[in-house]
Amino acid sequence: METKAIHLGHAIDPHTGAIASPIYLSTTYERNADGSYPRGYSYSRTDNPNRHNLETVIAGLEGGTVAAAFSSGLAAIGAVFQALSPGDHVIAPEILYHGTTRILKDIFSPWNLQVSFVDTADKSKVKSAVRDNTKIIFVETPSNPTLSVTDIKAIAGIAHTAGAICVCDNTWATPVLQRPLELGADLVIHSTTKYFGGHSDVLGGAVVGSNDDEFFGRIRKIQQIGGAVPSPFDAWLLLRGAQTLPCRIRNHSESALKISKYLSNHPQVERVYYPGLSEHPGHEIARKQMSQFGGMLSFEVKGDKQRALEVTGKLKIIIRGTSLGGVESLIEHRASIEGPESRTPNTLLRLSVGLENVDDLIDDLSNALG
């Protein structure tokens, strides 16, 4: 994994010997006299060397055949659902990233995409939700923000029995910790903004396919015609971030496990959501399909919403901010972000554990919790 992250999508520049990849800003490319494109590139919306290299490394790390890079995670998610037809049916988790919920409810439901939101951690509920027109069973594991764990292999089996495909959002685990395609998923989605970028300075998304089949071809067409693609510099930044992904993820995970154990014994904490804890309901499944448990955790403080916000206000190292996966630790009151339809408890705080010294982070939480 470490070797692939560094070398996939990278080559020594043949003209200068540069080890770092050049940034190709050109929007257009020279044609031959006969109208052909001898170097494989015609227009930057269709393809770009930096984007091509990024797609190569993401597909390789996930163990996929093909990948399509997008300008954001939601652009990647939207492309998958846009590749369906009006009247098709999707099964999605009842608790997942609120942007996915919004894109399904606000954009694709009016377009006549049928959606059933169920607890995907309960296989019987997923089976009961299957219809004749079910085309996708979408899973997000660990889920955002309560870190529910879904058995990818089992859900992929249900999908295939129904003639549907299984799509897994692997943003939180990354291919370093979890390999959905090896467990039977057909497509993997990433918000590369998060751990692939790793420095809170670039937006991006990606879809990885186990096969370069007809359905992935539709996703590729949406990418190239719709044009929601990363800029050359964005692709370059993401490619650079991918090189350190394995070592960063393992550090994030080790620190998150220590912090979750600390919080689970704190008198001012009501509940900790982290699959690395033995009391987590999805712990055994997570142990089977993950090598570590990731850098994300959530916890509920005792009291009310105001008390939760007070805790965030007392932190000195951990930053109040949306997003995750960067080198700095971020915390947020998740229900405030999700809006009035949120099902997230008002006392829940979501923590993206960064790369700071873990003891410093624990001291910061201790001082804030009192």
Short mmCIF file of C-alpha atoms in Angstrom, two decimals:
data_model
loop_
_atom_site.label_atom_id
_atom_site.label_comp_id
_atom_site.label_asym_id
_atom_site.label_seq_id
_atom_site.Cartn_x
_atom_site.Cartn_y
_atom_site.Cartn_z
CA MET A 1 0.00 0.00 0.00
CA GLU A 2 2.76 2.46 0.93
CA THR A 3 4.71 1.71 -2.25
CA LYS A 4 1.63 2.01 -4.46
CA ALA A 5 0.66 5.32 -2.85
CA ILE A 6 4.05 6.79 -3.69
CA HIS A 7 4.63 5.36 -7.16
CA LEU A 8 1.24 4.85 -8.84
CA GLY A 9 0.43 7.79 -11.10
CA HIS A 10 3.98 9.13 -10.83
CA ALA A 11 6.75 8.98 -13.41
CA ILE A 12 10.01 10.80 -13.93
CA ASP A 13 9.47 13.66 -16.38
CA PRO A 14 11.22 12.50 -19.58
CA HIS A 15 12.13 16.03 -20.67
CA THR A 16 13.67 17.40 -17.46
CA GLY A 17 14.15 14.46 -15.12
CA ALA A 18 11.87 16.12 -12.56
CA ILE A 19 10.69 13.72 -9.86
CA ALA A 20 7.65 15.80 -8.87
CA SER A 21 4.94 15.71 -11.52
CA PRO A 22 4.49 18.90 -13.58
CA ILE A 23 1.14 20.71 -13.46
CA TYR A 24 -0.46 20.70 -16.90
CA LEU A 25 -2.55 23.86 -17.10
CA SER A 26 -3.32 23.70 -20.82
CA THR A 27 -7.01 23.45 -21.67
CA THR A 28 -6.38 22.20 -25.21
CA TYR A 29 -3.91 19.95 -27.02
CA GLU A 30 -2.35 19.81 -30.49
CA ARG A 31 -3.98 17.68 -33.16
CA ASN A 32 -2.29 15.92 -36.03
CA ALA A 33 -2.88 17.08 -39.59
CA ASP A 34 -5.32 14.18 -40.01
CA GLY A 35 -7.37 15.42 -37.01
CA SER A 36 -6.23 12.75 -34.55
CA TYR A 37 -4.79 13.33 -31.07
CA PRO A 38 -1.52 11.37 -31.00
CA ARG A 39 -0.85 11.95 -27.28
CA GLY A 40 -4.31 10.93 -26.08
CA TYR A 41 -5.50 14.33 -24.88
CA SER A 42 -7.85 16.73 -26.66
CA TYR A 43 -9.54 19.06 -24.14
CA SER A 44 -9.12 19.40 -20.38
CA ARG A 45 -12.79 18.82 -19.53
CA THR A 46 -12.45 15.40 -21.17
CA ASP A 47 -9.07 14.51 -19.68
CA ASN A 48 -5.89 16.01 -18.28
CA PRO A 49 -2.56 14.35 -17.38
CA ASN A 50 -2.82 15.34 -13.71
CA ARG A 51 -6.37 14.00 -13.47
CA HIS A 52 -5.38 10.82 -15.29
CA ASN A 53 -2.55 10.24 -12.80
CA LEU A 54 -4.88 10.88 -9.86
CA GLU A 55 -7.42 8.40 -11.18
CA THR A 56 -4.65 5.84 -11.62
CA VAL A 57 -3.53 6.01 -8.00
CA ILE A 58 -7.06 6.03 -6.52
CA ALA A 59 -8.12 3.03 -8.60
CA GLY A 60 -4.91 1.21 -7.71
CA LEU A 61 -5.21 1.81 -3.98
CA GLU A 62 -8.84 0.64 -3.96
CA GLY A 63 -8.02 -2.40 -6.07
CA GLY A 64 -10.36 -1.18 -8.81
CA THR A 65 -10.11 -1.32 -12.57
CA VAL A 66 -11.08 2.26 -13.28
CA ALA A 67 -11.71 5.58 -11.51
CA ALA A 68 -13.29 8.93 -12.34
CA ALA A 69 -12.21 12.05 -10.46
CA PHE A 70 -14.67 14.86 -9.74
CA SER A 71 -14.55 18.39 -8.38
CA SER A 72 -16.11 17.35 -5.04
CA GLY A 73 -17.41 14.35 -3.17
CA LEU A 74 -21.01 15.37 -3.82
CA ALA A 75 -20.28 15.71 -7.54
CA ALA A 76 -19.05 12.11 -7.46
CA ILE A 77 -22.12 10.94 -5.53
CA GLY A 78 -24.42 12.88 -7.85
CA ALA A 79 -22.85 11.30 -10.93
CA VAL A 80 -23.62 7.80 -9.62
CA PHE A 81 -27.30 8.59 -9.09
CA GLN A 82 -27.49 10.56 -12.34
CA ALA A 83 -26.35 7.42 -14.16
CA LEU A 84 -29.70 5.84 -13.16
CA SER A 85 -33.02 6.47 -14.88
CA PRO A 86 -36.20 8.13 -13.56
CA GLY A 87 -38.30 5.48 -11.84
CA ASP A 88 -35.32 3.47 -10.59
CA HIS A 89 -35.13 2.64 -6.90
CA VAL A 90 -32.26 3.22 -4.46
CA ILE A 91 -31.83 1.91 -0.93
CA ALA A 92 -29.74 4.23 1.26
CA PRO A 93 -28.85 4.37 4.98
CA GLU A 94 -31.29 6.23 7.18
CA ILE A 95 -28.34 7.95 8.88
CA LEU A 96 -25.54 9.06 6.58
CA TYR A 97 -23.71 12.15 5.42
CA HIS A 98 -26.39 14.84 5.22
CA GLY A 99 -25.17 15.98 1.79
CA THR A 100 -26.01 12.56 0.36
CA THR A 101 -29.44 12.70 1.98
CA ARG A 102 -30.05 16.18 0.56
CA ILE A 103 -28.98 15.29 -2.95
CA LEU A 104 -31.34 12.30 -2.93
CA LYS A 105 -34.30 14.17 -1.42
CA ASP A 106 -33.92 17.60 -3.01
CA ILE A 107 -32.50 16.82 -6.45
CA PHE A 108 -33.15 13.24 -7.46
CA SER A 109 -36.52 12.54 -5.81
CA PRO A 110 -38.18 15.38 -7.80
CA TRP A 111 -36.51 13.81 -10.85
CA ASN A 112 -38.51 10.66 -9.95
CA LEU A 113 -35.74 8.58 -8.46
CA GLN A 114 -37.35 6.42 -5.78
CA VAL A 115 -35.45 6.21 -2.49
CA SER A 116 -35.92 4.10 0.64
CA PHE A 117 -33.94 5.08 3.72
CA VAL A 118 -33.33 2.09 6.01
CA ASP A 119 -30.93 0.92 8.71
CA THR A 120 -28.32 -0.78 6.50
CA ALA A 121 -26.69 -2.30 9.60
CA ASP A 122 -29.82 -4.50 9.78
CA LYS A 123 -29.66 -6.95 6.87
CA SER A 124 -33.31 -7.97 7.27
CA LYS A 125 -34.45 -4.37 6.79
CA VAL A 126 -32.36 -4.06 3.65
CA LYS A 127 -33.83 -7.27 2.23
CA SER A 128 -37.37 -6.08 3.01
CA ALA A 129 -36.74 -2.79 1.20
CA VAL A 130 -35.70 -4.42 -2.09
CA ARG A 131 -38.10 -3.87 -5.01
CA ASP A 132 -38.20 -5.12 -8.57
CA ASN A 133 -36.79 -1.78 -9.72
CA THR A 134 -34.00 -1.54 -7.11
CA LYS A 135 -30.81 -0.58 -8.94
CA ILE A 136 -28.45 0.55 -6.16
CA ILE A 137 -27.97 -0.33 -2.52
CA PHE A 138 -25.85 2.46 -1.09
CA VAL A 139 -23.83 1.99 2.09
CA GLU A 140 -21.65 4.32 4.14
CA THR A 141 -19.50 2.59 6.73
CA PRO A 142 -18.52 3.81 9.26
CA SER A 143 -21.43 6.21 8.92
CA ASN A 144 -21.48 9.95 9.42
CA PRO A 145 -21.87 11.04 12.21
CA THR A 146 -22.76 8.10 14.49
CA LEU A 147 -20.26 5.59 13.07
CA SER A 148 -22.73 2.82 12.44
CA VAL A 149 -21.07 -0.19 10.80
CA THR A 150 -22.58 -2.00 7.81
CA ASP A 151 -21.54 -5.49 6.72
CA ILE A 152 -20.38 -4.70 3.18
CA LYS A 153 -20.09 -8.32 2.07
CA ALA A 154 -23.62 -9.15 3.25
CA ILE A 155 -25.21 -6.08 1.66
CA ALA A 156 -23.33 -6.64 -1.60
CA GLY A 157 -24.77 -10.16 -1.65
CA ILE A 158 -28.31 -8.81 -1.18
CA ALA A 159 -27.74 -6.30 -3.98
CA HIS A 160 -26.44 -8.88 -6.42
CA THR A 161 -29.28 -11.28 -5.66
CA ALA A 162 -31.67 -8.45 -6.53
CA GLY A 163 -29.81 -7.63 -9.75
CA ALA A 164 -28.62 -4.33 -8.27
CA ILE A 165 -25.18 -2.89 -7.60
CA CYS A 166 -23.64 -2.11 -4.23
CA VAL A 167 -22.09 1.34 -3.84
CA CYS A 168 -19.94 2.07 -0.78
CA ASP A 169 -18.86 5.48 0.45
CA ASN A 170 -15.38 4.68 1.78
CA THR A 171 -14.37 8.24 2.65
CA TRP A 172 -13.94 7.70 6.38
CA ALA A 173 -12.09 4.39 6.23
CA THR A 174 -10.09 4.93 3.00
CA PRO A 175 -8.58 1.95 1.17
CA VAL A 176 -5.84 1.86 3.81
CA LEU A 177 -8.31 0.47 6.35
CA GLN A 178 -11.16 -1.00 4.29
CA ARG A 179 -11.39 -2.55 0.82
CA PRO A 180 -15.06 -2.59 -0.24
CA LEU A 181 -14.41 -3.91 -3.75
CA GLU A 182 -12.74 -7.00 -2.29
CA LEU A 183 -15.83 -7.48 -0.11
CA GLY A 184 -18.16 -7.46 -3.11
CA ALA A 185 -19.03 -3.80 -3.64
CA ASP A 186 -19.22 -2.70 -7.27
CA LEU A 187 -18.45 0.99 -6.84
CA VAL A 188 -16.55 2.94 -4.18
CA ILE A 189 -17.03 6.67 -3.61
CA HIS A 190 -14.65 9.11 -1.98
CA SER A 191 -14.73 12.71 -0.96
CA THR A 192 -11.04 13.12 -1.73
CA THR A 193 -11.30 16.50 0.01
CA LYS A 194 -10.87 14.57 3.23
CA TYR A 195 -8.11 12.01 3.80
CA PHE A 196 -6.75 11.81 0.26
CA GLY A 197 -6.08 15.55 0.30
CA GLY A 198 -5.22 15.43 3.96
CA HIS A 199 -4.46 19.12 4.47
CA SER A 200 -7.84 20.90 4.30
CA ASP A 201 -6.83 22.82 1.18
CA VAL A 202 -8.43 21.12 -1.83
CA LEU A 203 -11.89 19.90 -2.92
CA GLY A 204 -12.33 16.66 -4.79
CA GLY A 205 -14.27 13.45 -5.24
CA ALA A 206 -13.88 10.11 -6.98
CA VAL A 207 -15.79 7.03 -8.08
CA VAL A 208 -13.88 3.76 -8.37
CA GLY A 209 -15.26 0.80 -10.30
CA SER A 210 -14.50 -2.87 -9.93
CA ASN A 211 -15.12 -3.14 -13.69
CA ASP A 212 -15.07 -0.73 -16.59
CA ASP A 213 -18.61 -1.77 -17.51
CA GLU A 214 -21.61 -0.06 -19.08
CA PHE A 215 -22.74 1.57 -15.84
CA PHE A 216 -19.30 3.01 -15.15
CA GLY A 217 -19.26 4.19 -18.75
CA ARG A 218 -22.32 6.31 -17.97
CA ILE A 219 -20.55 7.79 -14.94
CA ARG A 220 -17.54 8.60 -17.13
CA LYS A 221 -19.79 10.27 -19.70
CA ILE A 222 -21.42 12.40 -16.98
CA GLN A 223 -17.95 13.39 -15.76
CA GLN A 224 -16.69 14.37 -19.22
CA ILE A 225 -19.82 16.04 -20.56
CA GLY A 226 -20.98 17.64 -17.31
CA GLY A 227 -17.49 18.88 -16.56
CA ALA A 228 -17.55 18.67 -12.74
CA VAL A 229 -13.85 17.80 -12.74
CA PRO A 230 -10.93 18.85 -10.54
CA SER A 231 -8.60 21.50 -11.88
CA PRO A 232 -5.07 20.39 -12.79
CA PHE A 233 -3.72 21.97 -9.60
CA ASP A 234 -6.42 20.30 -7.47
CA ALA A 235 -5.57 16.93 -9.05
CA TRP A 236 -1.88 17.60 -8.41
CA LEU A 237 -2.52 18.40 -4.74
CA LEU A 238 -4.64 15.26 -4.29
CA LEU A 239 -2.00 13.12 -5.99
CA ARG A 240 0.60 14.53 -3.62
CA GLY A 241 -1.67 13.90 -0.62
CA ALA A 242 -2.18 10.28 -1.66
CA GLN A 243 1.54 9.63 -1.25
CA THR A 244 1.36 10.03 2.53
CA LEU A 245 -2.14 8.57 2.96
CA PRO A 246 -1.13 5.21 4.53
CA CYS A 247 1.12 6.68 7.22
CA ARG A 248 -1.32 9.47 8.03
CA ILE A 249 -4.32 7.16 8.33
CA ARG A 250 -2.55 4.84 10.73
CA ASN A 251 -1.55 7.77 12.94
CA HIS A 252 -5.10 9.18 12.86
CA SER A 253 -6.47 5.76 13.81
CA GLU A 254 -4.08 5.11 16.68
CA SER A 255 -4.83 8.48 18.24
CA ALA A 256 -8.61 8.16 17.74
CA LEU A 257 -8.63 4.82 19.54
CA LYS A 258 -6.77 6.28 22.54
CA ILE A 259 -9.07 9.30 22.66
CA SER A 260 -12.23 7.20 22.38
CA LYS A 261 -11.09 5.05 25.31
CA TYR A 262 -10.36 8.16 27.35
CA LEU A 263 -13.74 9.71 26.56
CA SER A 264 -15.64 6.49 27.29
CA ASN A 265 -14.43 6.70 30.91
CA HIS A 266 -15.01 10.44 31.37
CA PRO A 267 -17.79 11.34 33.84
CA GLN A 268 -19.02 14.21 31.63
CA VAL A 269 -19.45 12.01 28.55
CA GLU A 270 -22.72 10.17 28.01
CA ARG A 271 -21.73 8.00 25.06
CA VAL A 272 -18.86 7.48 22.61
CA TYR A 273 -19.39 6.37 19.02
CA TYR A 274 -16.27 4.57 17.77
CA PRO A 275 -16.16 1.07 16.22
CA GLY A 276 -12.81 0.35 17.84
CA LEU A 277 -14.48 0.12 21.25
CA SER A 278 -15.55 -3.42 22.18
CA GLU A 279 -18.96 -2.15 23.35
CA HIS A 280 -19.75 -0.64 19.94
CA PRO A 281 -22.59 -2.70 18.35
CA GLY A 282 -20.67 -2.97 15.07
CA HIS A 283 -17.30 -3.78 16.61
CA GLU A 284 -17.08 -7.40 15.45
CA ILE A 285 -18.04 -6.59 11.87
CA ALA A 286 -15.60 -3.68 11.85
CA ARG A 287 -12.84 -6.01 13.05
CA LYS A 288 -13.52 -8.33 10.12
CA GLN A 289 -13.63 -5.70 7.37
CA MET A 290 -11.27 -3.01 8.68
CA SER A 291 -7.57 -3.20 9.60
CA GLN A 292 -7.95 -0.27 12.04
CA PHE A 293 -10.96 1.81 13.01
CA GLY A 294 -10.25 5.23 11.53
CA GLY A 295 -9.63 8.76 12.71
CA MET A 296 -13.25 9.81 13.23
CA LEU A 297 -15.30 9.55 16.40
CA SER A 298 -18.35 11.18 17.94
CA PHE A 299 -19.39 11.58 21.54
CA GLU A 300 -22.36 12.89 23.48
CA VAL A 301 -21.72 15.15 26.43
CA LYS A 302 -23.96 15.10 29.46
CA GLY A 303 -26.37 18.00 29.50
CA ASP A 304 -27.94 19.80 26.56
CA LYS A 305 -27.04 21.57 23.32
CA GLN A 306 -25.70 24.60 25.16
CA ARG A 307 -23.42 22.42 27.24
CA ALA A 308 -22.07 20.76 24.08
CA LEU A 309 -21.36 24.14 22.49
CA GLU A 310 -19.67 25.31 25.70
CA VAL A 311 -17.28 22.37 25.49
CA THR A 312 -16.23 23.30 21.96
CA GLY A 313 -15.73 26.89 23.06
CA LYS A 314 -13.19 25.89 25.71
CA LEU A 315 -10.92 23.91 23.38
CA LYS A 316 -7.53 25.46 22.64
CA ILE A 317 -5.91 22.99 20.21
CA ILE A 318 -8.88 21.30 18.58
CA ILE A 319 -10.45 23.71 16.08
CA ARG A 320 -14.18 24.32 15.68
CA GLY A 321 -14.79 23.62 12.02
CA THR A 322 -16.62 21.53 9.44
CA SER A 323 -14.91 18.82 7.39
CA LEU A 324 -12.45 16.14 8.40
CA GLY A 325 -9.32 14.26 7.45
CA GLY A 326 -6.81 17.09 7.74
CA VAL A 327 -3.64 17.22 9.80
CA GLU A 328 -5.40 19.44 12.35
CA SER A 329 -8.09 18.14 14.69
CA LEU A 330 -11.57 19.52 14.01
CA ILE A 331 -14.72 19.37 16.14
CA GLU A 332 -18.26 20.40 15.37
CA HIS A 333 -21.75 20.32 16.79
CA ARG A 334 -23.14 18.18 14.02
CA ALA A 335 -26.88 18.81 14.46
CA SER A 336 -26.29 22.54 13.85
CA ILE A 337 -24.73 21.75 10.48
CA GLU A 338 -27.40 19.28 9.39
CA GLY A 339 -30.33 21.61 9.99
CA PRO A 340 -33.88 21.19 11.31
CA GLU A 341 -34.38 17.71 9.82
CA SER A 342 -31.30 16.34 11.58
CA ARG A 343 -31.69 13.12 13.54
CA THR A 344 -28.35 13.65 15.27
CA PRO A 345 -28.56 14.16 19.06
CA ASN A 346 -28.16 17.78 20.11
CA THR A 347 -25.46 16.79 22.59
CA LEU A 348 -23.32 15.04 19.96
CA LEU A 349 -19.93 16.41 18.94
CA ARG A 350 -18.10 14.96 15.94
CA LEU A 351 -14.31 14.86 16.22
CA SER A 352 -11.85 14.48 13.37
CA VAL A 353 -8.65 13.44 15.11
CA GLY A 354 -5.63 15.10 13.53
CA LEU A 355 -1.92 14.43 13.71
CA GLU A 356 -1.15 16.45 16.83
CA ASN A 357 0.38 14.70 19.82
CA VAL A 358 -2.39 12.52 21.22
CA ASP A 359 -1.64 13.44 24.84
CA ASP A 360 -1.99 17.12 23.96
CA LEU A 361 -5.40 16.39 22.42
CA ILE A 362 -6.53 14.44 25.48
CA ASP A 363 -5.39 17.29 27.77
CA ASP A 364 -7.34 19.73 25.59
CA LEU A 365 -10.51 17.64 25.86
CA SER A 366 -9.99 17.17 29.59
CA ASN A 367 -9.75 20.91 30.17
CA ALA A 368 -12.83 21.58 28.05
CA LEU A 369 -14.99 18.90 29.63
CA GLY A 370 -14.02 19.88 33.16
#
